[in-house]
């Protein structure tokens, strides 16, 4: 909602009832990350309708076993150095991954800015609400219908000298993909619906600015249905993050 005295924000929305079904993307060597090699994962109409310097706020519902991949790019393709990635359900649905690759194919991994947070956030047989916000050098990802609440991952890009300028090469287009690896079972489709895309509303900015690393939540959707291997992986990732913050 627009605040009193402000102009209503323009919003790009998918058609009511429309469901986008995504098959597995081609992955890089050793299934490390999805290949956004062309513009097939982007759509001309799926772009922020207002000035991109006001950031990006994406809300949608997804249904997947793993690997709901999102790219925020200044162009209708993956632009190395400027595109931010978010993957809900990375590593067999045990991690939420946020990344900005600064080198193209063949570049050292150390040239990428990456953060991974343990959580089980995908559900294969139920719709789950997600949100992603890019605001002033920080990328946020969370669950629920309200952006800025139940945040599960945060990528801080402010201190990087190669950070994209706010008024140049700012994110404008959104791409969706399926980065499921199918390492323990055949990869399944990713379904997306109820897409809403706009610049970051003032009411959300105040919530984002209050989020710190210690505020990030650990989520385990369908915990009762996990196999022992998944439970062990989640516990290990959670312990690693706790040690890193200590």
Coordinates of N, CA and C in Angstrom, one line a residue, residues 15-237:
X15 N -1.0 -13.1 -14.7 CA -2.4 -13.2 -14.9 C -3.0 -14.1 -13.8
X16 N -4.2 -13.8 -13.3 CA -4.8 -14.6 -12.2 C -5.0 -16.1 -12.8
X17 N -4.6 -17.0 -12.0 CA -4.7 -18.4 -12.3 C -3.6 -19.0 -13.2
X18 N -2.8 -18.1 -13.8 CA -1.7 -18.6 -14.6 C -0.6 -19.3 -13.8
X19 N -0.1 -20.4 -14.3 CA 1.0 -21.1 -13.6 C 2.1 -21.3 -14.6
X20 N 3.3 -20.9 -14.2 CA 4.5 -21.1 -15.1 C 5.2 -22.4 -14.6
X21 N 5.4 -23.3 -15.5 CA 6.1 -24.6 -15.2 C 7.5 -24.6 -15.8
X22 N 8.5 -24.8 -15.0 CA 9.9 -24.8 -15.4 C 10.6 -26.1 -15.3
X23 N 11.2 -26.6 -16.4 CA 12.0 -27.8 -16.3 C 13.4 -27.5 -15.9
X24 N 14.2 -28.5 -15.6 CA 15.5 -28.3 -15.1 C 16.4 -27.5 -16.0
X25 N 17.2 -26.6 -15.5 CA 18.1 -25.8 -16.3 C 19.4 -26.7 -16.5
X26 N 20.2 -26.3 -17.5 CA 21.5 -26.8 -17.6 C 22.4 -26.3 -16.5
X27 N 23.1 -27.2 -15.9 CA 23.9 -26.8 -14.7 C 25.4 -26.8 -15.1
X28 N 26.2 -26.0 -14.3 CA 27.6 -25.9 -14.6 C 28.3 -27.2 -14.1
X29 N 29.6 -27.3 -14.3 CA 30.3 -28.5 -14.0 C 30.0 -28.9 -12.5
X30 N 29.8 -30.2 -12.2 CA 29.6 -30.7 -10.9 C 28.3 -30.2 -10.3
X31 N 27.4 -29.8 -11.1 CA 26.1 -29.3 -10.6 C 26.2 -28.2 -9.6
X32 N 27.2 -27.3 -9.8 CA 27.4 -26.2 -8.8 C 26.4 -25.1 -8.9
X33 N 26.0 -24.7 -10.1 CA 25.1 -23.6 -10.2 C 24.4 -23.6 -11.6
X34 N 23.2 -23.0 -11.7 CA 22.5 -23.0 -13.0 C 23.2 -22.1 -14.0
X35 N 23.0 -22.5 -15.3 CA 23.5 -21.7 -16.4 C 22.4 -20.8 -16.9
X36 N 22.6 -19.5 -16.8 CA 21.7 -18.5 -17.3 C 22.2 -18.0 -18.6
X37 N 22.6 -19.0 -19.5 CA 23.3 -18.7 -20.7 C 22.6 -17.8 -21.7
X38 N 21.3 -17.8 -21.7 CA 20.6 -17.0 -22.7 C 19.4 -16.3 -22.1
X39 N 18.6 -15.7 -22.9 CA 17.4 -15.0 -22.3 C 16.2 -15.8 -22.2
X40 N 16.2 -17.1 -22.3 CA 15.0 -17.9 -22.3 C 14.3 -17.9 -20.9
X41 N 15.1 -17.5 -19.9 CA 14.5 -17.5 -18.5 C 14.0 -16.1 -18.1
X42 N 14.1 -15.2 -19.1 CA 13.6 -13.8 -18.8 C 12.4 -13.5 -19.8
X43 N 11.6 -12.6 -19.4 CA 10.5 -12.2 -20.3 C 10.4 -10.6 -20.3
X44 N 10.1 -10.1 -21.5 CA 10.1 -8.7 -21.7 C 9.1 -8.0 -20.7
X45 N 8.0 -8.6 -20.4 CA 7.0 -8.0 -19.5 C 7.3 -8.1 -18.0
X46 N 8.3 -9.0 -17.7 CA 8.6 -9.2 -16.3 C 9.7 -8.3 -15.9
X47 N 9.4 -7.1 -15.8 CA 10.4 -6.1 -15.4 C 9.8 -5.1 -14.4
X48 N 10.6 -4.4 -13.7 CA 10.2 -3.4 -12.7 C 9.6 -2.2 -13.5
X49 N 8.3 -1.8 -13.2 CA 7.7 -0.8 -14.0 C 8.1 0.6 -13.6
X50 N 8.9 0.8 -12.5 CA 9.3 2.1 -12.1 C 10.8 2.2 -12.1
X51 N 11.4 3.3 -11.8 CA 12.8 3.5 -11.8 C 13.6 2.4 -11.0
X52 N 14.6 1.8 -11.7 CA 15.3 0.7 -11.0 C 16.1 1.2 -9.9
X53 N 16.4 2.5 -9.8 CA 17.2 3.0 -8.6 C 16.4 2.9 -7.3
X54 N 15.1 2.6 -7.4 CA 14.3 2.4 -6.2 C 14.3 1.0 -5.8
X55 N 15.2 0.2 -6.3 CA 15.3 -1.2 -5.9 C 14.3 -2.1 -6.5
X56 N 14.3 -3.4 -6.1 CA 13.3 -4.4 -6.7 C 12.7 -5.1 -5.5
X57 N 11.4 -5.4 -5.7 CA 10.6 -6.2 -4.7 C 9.8 -7.2 -5.4
X58 N 10.1 -8.5 -5.3 CA 9.4 -9.6 -5.9 C 8.7 -10.5 -4.9
X59 N 7.4 -10.7 -5.2 CA 6.7 -11.7 -4.4 C 6.1 -12.7 -5.4
X60 N 6.0 -14.0 -5.0 CA 5.4 -15.0 -5.8 C 5.1 -16.3 -5.0
X61 N 4.4 -17.2 -5.5 CA 4.2 -18.5 -4.9 C 4.9 -19.6 -5.7
X62 N 5.5 -20.5 -5.1 CA 6.2 -21.6 -5.8 C 5.9 -22.9 -5.2
X63 N 6.0 -23.9 -6.1 CA 5.8 -25.3 -5.7 C 6.9 -26.1 -6.3
X64 N 7.8 -26.7 -5.5 CA 8.9 -27.4 -6.0 C 9.5 -28.3 -5.0
X65 N 10.2 -29.3 -5.5 CA 11.0 -30.2 -4.5 C 12.3 -29.5 -4.1
X66 N 12.8 -28.7 -5.0 CA 14.1 -28.0 -4.7 C 14.4 -27.0 -5.9
X67 N 15.3 -26.1 -5.7 CA 15.9 -25.3 -6.8 C 15.0 -24.3 -7.4
X68 N 14.3 -23.4 -6.7 CA 13.6 -22.3 -7.3 C 14.6 -21.2 -7.5
X69 N 15.0 -20.9 -8.7 CA 16.1 -20.0 -9.0 C 15.5 -18.7 -9.5
X70 N 16.0 -17.5 -9.0 CA 15.6 -16.2 -9.5 C 16.8 -15.4 -9.8
X71 N 16.8 -14.6 -10.9 CA 17.9 -13.7 -11.3 C 17.3 -12.3 -11.4
X72 N 18.0 -11.3 -10.8 CA 17.7 -9.9 -10.9 C 18.7 -9.2 -11.8
X73 N 18.4 -8.8 -13.0 CA 19.4 -8.3 -13.9 C 19.0 -7.0 -14.5
X74 N 20.0 -6.2 -14.9 CA 19.7 -4.9 -15.6 C 19.3 -5.1 -17.0
X75 N 19.5 -6.3 -17.5 CA 19.2 -6.6 -18.9 C 18.3 -7.8 -19.0
X76 N 17.7 -8.1 -20.2 CA 16.8 -9.2 -20.3 C 17.7 -10.5 -20.6
X77 N 18.7 -10.6 -19.8 CA 19.6 -11.8 -19.9 C 20.4 -11.7 -18.6
X78 N 21.3 -12.7 -18.4 CA 22.2 -12.8 -17.3 C 23.4 -11.9 -17.6
X79 N 23.6 -10.8 -16.8 CA 24.8 -9.9 -17.1 C 25.8 -10.1 -15.9
X80 N 26.9 -10.8 -16.3 CA 27.9 -11.0 -15.2 C 28.4 -9.7 -14.6
X81 N 28.5 -9.8 -13.3 CA 29.0 -8.6 -12.6 C 27.9 -7.7 -12.0
X82 N 26.7 -7.9 -12.7 CA 25.5 -7.0 -12.3 C 24.3 -7.8 -11.9
X83 N 24.2 -9.1 -12.2 CA 23.1 -9.9 -11.9 C 23.2 -10.5 -10.5
X84 N 22.1 -10.4 -9.8 CA 22.0 -11.1 -8.5 C 21.2 -12.3 -8.6
X85 N 21.6 -13.4 -7.9 CA 20.9 -14.7 -7.9 C 20.3 -15.0 -6.6
X86 N 19.2 -15.7 -6.6 CA 18.6 -16.2 -5.3 C 18.1 -17.6 -5.7
X87 N 18.5 -18.6 -4.9 CA 18.0 -20.0 -5.1 C 17.4 -20.5 -3.8
X88 N 16.1 -20.7 -3.8 CA 15.4 -21.3 -2.7 C 15.4 -22.8 -2.9
X89 N 16.0 -23.5 -1.9 CA 16.0 -25.0 -2.0 C 17.3 -25.5 -2.7
X90 N 18.4 -24.8 -2.5 CA 19.7 -25.3 -3.1 C 20.1 -26.5 -2.3
X91 N 21.0 -27.3 -2.9 CA 21.6 -28.5 -2.3 C 20.5 -29.4 -1.8
X92 N 19.6 -29.8 -2.7 CA 18.6 -30.8 -2.3 C 17.6 -30.2 -1.3
X93 N 17.3 -28.9 -1.4 CA 16.4 -28.2 -0.5 C 16.9 -28.2 1.0
X94 N 18.1 -27.8 1.1 CA 18.7 -27.7 2.5 C 19.3 -26.3 2.7
X95 N 19.4 -25.5 1.6 CA 20.0 -24.2 1.7 C 19.3 -23.1 0.9
X96 N 19.3 -21.9 1.4 CA 18.9 -20.7 0.5 C 20.2 -20.0 0.1
X97 N 20.4 -19.8 -1.2 CA 21.7 -19.3 -1.7 C 21.5 -17.9 -2.3
X98 N 22.3 -17.0 -2.0 CA 22.3 -15.6 -2.6 C 23.7 -15.4 -3.2
X99 N 23.7 -14.8 -4.4 CA 25.1 -14.7 -5.1 C 25.1 -13.6 -6.1
X100 N 26.2 -13.0 -6.3 CA 26.5 -12.1 -7.5 C 27.8 -12.6 -8.1
X101 N 27.7 -13.1 -9.3 CA 29.0 -13.5 -10.0 C 29.6 -12.3 -10.7
X102 N 30.9 -12.1 -10.4 CA 31.6 -11.0 -11.0 C 32.5 -11.4 -12.2
X103 N 32.6 -12.7 -12.4 CA 33.4 -13.2 -13.6 C 32.5 -14.2 -14.4
X104 N 32.8 -14.2 -15.7 CA 32.1 -15.1 -16.6 C 32.7 -16.5 -16.5
X105 N 32.2 -17.4 -17.4 CA 32.7 -18.7 -17.4 C 34.2 -18.8 -17.4
X106 N 34.8 -19.6 -16.5 CA 36.2 -19.7 -16.5 C 36.9 -18.9 -15.4
X107 N 36.2 -17.9 -14.9 CA 36.7 -17.0 -13.8 C 36.8 -17.8 -12.5
X108 N 37.7 -17.4 -11.6 CA 37.8 -18.0 -10.3 C 36.6 -17.8 -9.5
X109 N 36.3 -18.9 -8.7 CA 35.1 -18.8 -7.8 C 35.2 -17.7 -6.8
X110 N 36.5 -17.3 -6.4 CA 36.7 -16.3 -5.4 C 36.2 -14.9 -5.9
X111 N 35.9 -14.8 -7.2 CA 35.5 -13.5 -7.7 C 34.0 -13.4 -7.5
X112 N 33.3 -14.4 -7.0 CA 31.9 -14.3 -6.7 C 31.6 -14.0 -5.3
X113 N 30.5 -13.2 -5.1 CA 30.1 -12.9 -3.7 C 28.9 -13.9 -3.4
X114 N 29.1 -14.7 -2.4 CA 28.1 -15.8 -2.1 C 27.8 -15.8 -0.6
X115 N 26.5 -16.1 -0.3 CA 26.1 -16.4 1.0 C 25.1 -17.6 1.0
X116 N 25.2 -18.5 1.9 CA 24.3 -19.6 2.0 C 23.8 -19.8 3.4
X117 N 22.5 -20.0 3.5 CA 21.9 -20.1 4.8 C 21.1 -21.4 4.9
X118 N 21.2 -22.2 5.9 CA 20.5 -23.5 6.0 C 19.0 -23.3 6.3
X119 N 18.2 -23.9 5.5 CA 16.7 -23.9 5.6 C 16.2 -24.8 4.6
X120 N 15.0 -25.4 5.0 CA 14.3 -26.2 4.0 C 13.0 -25.4 3.7
X121 N 13.0 -24.8 2.5 CA 12.0 -23.8 2.2 C 11.1 -24.2 1.0
X122 N 11.3 -25.4 0.4 CA 10.5 -25.8 -0.7 C 9.5 -26.9 -0.3
X123 N 8.4 -27.0 -0.9 CA 7.4 -28.0 -0.7 C 6.9 -28.5 -2.1
X124 N 7.0 -29.8 -2.3 CA 6.7 -30.4 -3.6 C 5.2 -30.4 -3.9
X125 N 4.4 -30.5 -2.9 CA 3.0 -30.7 -3.1 C 2.1 -29.6 -2.5
X126 N 2.7 -28.5 -2.2 CA 1.9 -27.3 -1.6 C 2.6 -26.0 -2.1
X127 N 1.7 -25.0 -2.3 CA 2.2 -23.7 -2.7 C 2.8 -23.0 -1.5
X128 N 4.0 -22.4 -1.7 CA 4.6 -21.6 -0.6 C 4.9 -20.2 -1.1
X129 N 4.7 -19.2 -0.3 CA 4.9 -17.8 -0.6 C 6.3 -17.4 -0.3
X130 N 6.9 -16.7 -1.3 CA 8.3 -16.2 -1.2 C 8.4 -14.7 -1.6
X131 N 9.4 -14.1 -1.1 CA 9.7 -12.7 -1.5 C 11.2 -12.5 -1.6
X132 N 11.6 -11.6 -2.5 CA 13.0 -11.3 -2.7 C 13.1 -9.7 -2.9
X133 N 14.0 -9.1 -2.2 CA 14.1 -7.6 -2.3 C 15.6 -7.3 -2.5
X134 N 15.8 -6.3 -3.4 CA 17.2 -5.8 -3.6 C 17.1 -4.3 -3.3
X135 N 17.8 -3.9 -2.3 CA 17.7 -2.5 -1.9 C 19.1 -2.0 -1.4
X136 N 19.6 -1.0 -2.0 CA 20.8 -0.3 -1.7 C 22.0 -1.2 -1.3
X137 N 22.3 -2.1 -2.2 CA 23.4 -3.0 -2.1 C 23.2 -4.2 -1.2
X138 N 22.0 -4.5 -0.8 CA 21.7 -5.6 -0.1 C 20.6 -6.4 -0.7
X139 N 20.8 -7.8 -0.8 CA 19.8 -8.7 -1.3 C 19.2 -9.5 -0.2
X140 N 17.9 -9.4 -0.1 CA 17.1 -10.1 1.0 C 16.2 -11.2 0.4
X141 N 16.0 -12.3 1.1 CA 15.1 -13.3 0.7 C 14.4 -13.9 1.9
X142 N 13.1 -14.1 1.7 CA 12.3 -14.7 2.8 C 11.0 -15.4 2.4
X143 N 10.3 -15.8 3.3 CA 9.0 -16.5 3.1 C 7.8 -15.7 3.6
X144 N 6.7 -16.0 3.1 CA 5.5 -15.3 3.5 C 5.0 -14.3 2.5
X145 N 3.8 -13.8 2.7 CA 3.2 -12.8 1.8 C 3.5 -11.4 2.0
X146 N 4.3 -11.1 3.1 CA 4.7 -9.7 3.4 C 6.3 -9.6 3.3
X147 N 6.7 -8.9 2.3 CA 8.2 -8.7 2.2 C 8.8 -8.0 3.4
X148 N 9.9 -8.4 3.8 CA 10.6 -7.8 5.0 C 10.3 -8.6 6.3
X149 N 9.4 -9.6 6.2 CA 9.1 -10.5 7.4 C 9.6 -11.9 7.1
X150 N 10.0 -12.6 8.1 CA 10.5 -14.0 8.0 C 11.6 -14.1 7.0
X151 N 12.6 -13.2 7.2 CA 13.8 -13.2 6.3 C 14.7 -14.4 6.6
X152 N 15.1 -15.1 5.6 CA 15.9 -16.3 5.8 C 17.3 -16.2 5.3
X153 N 17.6 -15.2 4.4 CA 19.0 -15.0 3.9 C 19.2 -13.5 3.5
X154 N 20.5 -13.1 3.7 CA 20.8 -11.7 3.4 C 22.2 -11.7 2.8
X155 N 22.4 -11.0 1.7 CA 23.7 -10.8 1.0 C 24.0 -9.3 1.1
X156 N 25.1 -9.0 1.8 CA 25.5 -7.6 1.9 C 26.6 -7.3 0.9
X157 N 26.3 -6.5 -0.1 CA 27.2 -6.1 -1.2 C 27.7 -4.7 -1.0
X158 N 27.4 -4.1 0.1 CA 27.8 -2.6 0.2 C 29.3 -2.4 0.2
X159 N 30.0 -3.3 0.9 CA 31.5 -3.0 1.1 C 32.3 -3.4 -0.2
X160 N 31.7 -4.1 -1.1 CA 32.5 -4.5 -2.3 C 32.8 -3.3 -3.2
X161 N 34.0 -3.2 -3.7 CA 34.4 -2.1 -4.5 C 33.8 -2.2 -5.9
X162 N 33.5 -3.4 -6.3 CA 32.9 -3.6 -7.6 C 31.4 -3.7 -7.6
X163 N 30.8 -3.2 -6.5 CA 29.3 -3.2 -6.4 C 28.7 -2.4 -7.5
X164 N 27.6 -2.9 -8.2 CA 27.0 -2.1 -9.2 C 26.5 -0.8 -8.7
X165 N 26.7 0.3 -9.5 CA 26.3 1.7 -9.0 C 24.7 1.7 -9.0
X166 N 24.1 2.4 -8.1 CA 22.7 2.4 -7.9 C 21.9 3.0 -9.1
X167 N 22.6 3.9 -9.9 CA 21.9 4.5 -11.0 C 22.5 4.0 -12.4
X168 N 23.3 2.9 -12.3 CA 23.9 2.4 -13.5 C 23.9 0.8 -13.4
X169 N 23.3 0.2 -14.4 CA 23.3 -1.3 -14.4 C 22.5 -1.8 -13.2
X170 N 21.5 -1.1 -12.8 CA 20.7 -1.6 -11.7 C 19.7 -2.6 -12.1
X171 N 19.3 -3.5 -11.2 CA 18.4 -4.6 -11.6 C 17.1 -4.1 -12.1
X172 N 16.6 -4.7 -13.2 CA 15.3 -4.3 -13.7 C 14.5 -5.5 -14.2
X173 N 15.1 -6.5 -14.7 CA 14.4 -7.7 -15.2 C 14.6 -8.8 -14.2
X174 N 13.5 -9.7 -14.2 CA 13.5 -10.8 -13.3 C 13.5 -12.1 -14.2
X175 N 14.3 -13.1 -13.9 CA 14.3 -14.3 -14.5 C 14.0 -15.5 -13.6
X176 N 13.3 -16.5 -14.0 CA 12.9 -17.6 -13.2 C 13.6 -18.9 -13.8
X177 N 14.1 -19.8 -12.9 CA 14.6 -21.0 -13.4 C 14.4 -22.2 -12.5
X178 N 14.8 -23.4 -12.9 CA 14.7 -24.6 -12.1 C 16.2 -25.1 -12.0
X179 N 16.8 -24.9 -10.9 CA 18.2 -25.4 -10.7 C 18.3 -26.7 -9.9
X180 N 17.2 -27.4 -9.9 CA 17.2 -28.7 -9.2 C 18.2 -29.6 -9.8
X181 N 19.0 -30.3 -8.9 CA 20.0 -31.2 -9.4 C 19.6 -32.7 -9.5
X182 N 18.6 -33.1 -8.8 CA 18.1 -34.4 -8.8 C 19.2 -35.4 -8.4
X183 N 20.0 -35.0 -7.4 CA 21.1 -35.9 -7.0 C 20.6 -37.2 -6.3
X184 N 19.5 -37.1 -5.6 CA 19.0 -38.3 -4.9 C 17.7 -38.9 -5.5
X185 N 17.1 -38.1 -6.4 CA 16.0 -38.6 -7.2 C 15.8 -37.7 -8.4
X186 N 15.0 -38.2 -9.4 CA 14.9 -37.5 -10.7 C 14.4 -36.0 -10.4
X187 N 15.0 -35.0 -11.1 CA 14.6 -33.6 -10.9 C 13.2 -33.4 -11.2
X188 N 12.5 -32.7 -10.4 CA 11.1 -32.4 -10.7 C 10.9 -31.0 -11.2
X189 N 9.7 -30.7 -11.7 CA 9.4 -29.3 -12.2 C 9.2 -28.3 -11.1
X190 N 9.5 -27.1 -11.5 CA 9.2 -25.9 -10.6 C 8.0 -25.2 -11.1
X191 N 7.1 -24.9 -10.2 CA 5.9 -24.2 -10.6 C 5.8 -22.9 -9.9
X192 N 5.5 -21.8 -10.7 CA 5.4 -20.5 -10.2 C 4.1 -19.8 -10.5
X193 N 3.5 -19.1 -9.6 CA 2.3 -18.4 -9.9 C 2.2 -17.1 -9.0
X194 N 1.2 -16.3 -9.3 CA 0.9 -15.1 -8.5 C 2.2 -14.2 -8.3
X195 N 2.8 -13.9 -9.5 CA 4.0 -13.1 -9.5 C 3.6 -11.6 -9.3
X196 N 4.3 -10.9 -8.4 CA 4.1 -9.5 -8.3 C 5.5 -8.8 -8.2
X197 N 5.7 -7.8 -9.0 CA 7.0 -7.2 -9.1 C 6.9 -5.7 -9.1
X198 N 7.6 -5.0 -8.3 CA 7.6 -3.6 -8.2 C 8.9 -3.0 -7.6
X199 N 9.1 -1.7 -7.5 CA 10.2 -1.2 -6.8 C 9.8 -1.3 -5.3
X200 N 10.8 -1.1 -4.4 CA 10.6 -1.3 -3.0 C 9.7 -0.3 -2.4
X201 N 8.6 -0.6 -1.9 CA 7.7 0.4 -1.2 C 8.3 1.0 0.0
X202 N 8.0 2.2 0.3 CA 8.5 2.9 1.5 C 8.2 2.1 2.8
X203 N 7.1 1.4 2.9 CA 6.7 0.7 4.1 C 7.6 -0.5 4.3
X204 N 8.2 -1.1 3.2 CA 9.0 -2.2 3.2 C 10.5 -1.8 3.6
X205 N 10.9 -0.6 3.1 CA 12.2 -0.1 3.3 C 12.6 -0.1 4.8
X206 N 11.6 0.4 5.6 CA 11.9 0.4 7.1 C 12.1 -0.9 7.7
X207 N 11.4 -1.9 7.1 CA 11.6 -3.3 7.6 C 12.9 -3.9 7.2
X208 N 13.3 -3.7 6.0 CA 14.6 -4.2 5.5 C 15.7 -3.6 6.2
X209 N 15.7 -2.3 6.5 CA 16.8 -1.6 7.1 C 17.0 -2.1 8.6
X210 N 16.0 -2.8 9.1 CA 16.2 -3.3 10.5 C 16.7 -4.7 10.5
X211 N 16.8 -5.4 9.4 CA 17.2 -6.8 9.3 C 18.7 -6.9 9.4
X212 N 19.2 -7.7 10.4 CA 20.6 -8.0 10.5 C 20.8 -9.5 10.4
X213 N 22.1 -10.0 10.4 CA 22.4 -11.4 10.3 C 21.8 -12.2 11.4
X214 N 21.8 -11.6 12.6 CA 21.2 -12.4 13.8 C 19.7 -12.5 13.7
X215 N 19.1 -11.7 12.8 CA 17.6 -11.8 12.7 C 17.1 -12.9 11.7
X216 N 18.0 -13.5 11.0 CA 17.7 -14.4 10.0 C 17.1 -15.7 10.6
X217 N 16.0 -16.2 10.0 CA 15.3 -17.3 10.6 C 15.7 -18.6 9.9
X218 N 15.7 -19.7 10.7 CA 15.9 -21.1 10.2 C 14.5 -21.7 10.0
X219 N 14.2 -22.1 8.8 CA 12.9 -22.6 8.4 C 13.0 -24.1 8.0
X220 N 12.1 -24.9 8.4 CA 12.1 -26.3 8.0 C 10.7 -26.8 7.6
X221 N 10.3 -26.5 6.3 CA 9.0 -26.9 5.8 C 9.0 -28.4 5.7
X222 N 7.9 -29.0 6.2 CA 7.8 -30.4 6.0 C 8.8 -31.2 6.8
X223 N 9.2 -30.7 8.0 CA 10.3 -31.4 8.7 C 9.9 -32.8 9.1
X224 N 8.6 -33.1 9.3 CA 8.2 -34.4 9.7 C 8.4 -35.4 8.6
X225 N 8.5 -34.9 7.3 CA 8.6 -35.8 6.2 C 10.0 -36.0 5.7
X226 N 11.0 -35.3 6.4 CA 12.4 -35.4 5.9 C 12.9 -36.8 6.2
X227 N 13.8 -37.3 5.3 CA 14.6 -38.5 5.5 C 15.7 -38.2 6.4
X228 N 16.4 -39.2 7.0 CA 17.5 -39.0 8.0 C 18.6 -38.2 7.3
X229 N 18.9 -38.5 6.1 CA 20.1 -37.8 5.4 C 19.8 -36.3 5.3
X230 N 18.6 -35.9 5.0 CA 18.3 -34.5 4.9 C 18.3 -33.8 6.2
X231 N 17.8 -34.5 7.3 CA 17.9 -34.0 8.6 C 19.3 -33.7 9.1
X232 N 20.2 -34.7 8.7 CA 21.6 -34.6 9.1 C 22.3 -33.4 8.4
X233 N 22.0 -33.3 7.1 CA 22.6 -32.2 6.3 C 22.1 -30.8 6.9
X234 N 20.8 -30.7 7.2 CA 20.3 -29.4 7.7 C 21.0 -29.1 9.1
X235 N 21.2 -30.1 9.9 CA 21.8 -29.9 11.2 C 23.2 -29.5 11.0
X236 N 23.9 -30.1 10.1 CA 25.3 -29.7 9.9 C 25.5 -28.3 9.4
X237 N 24.6 -27.9 8.4 CA 24.7 -26.5 7.9 C 24.4 -25.5 9.0

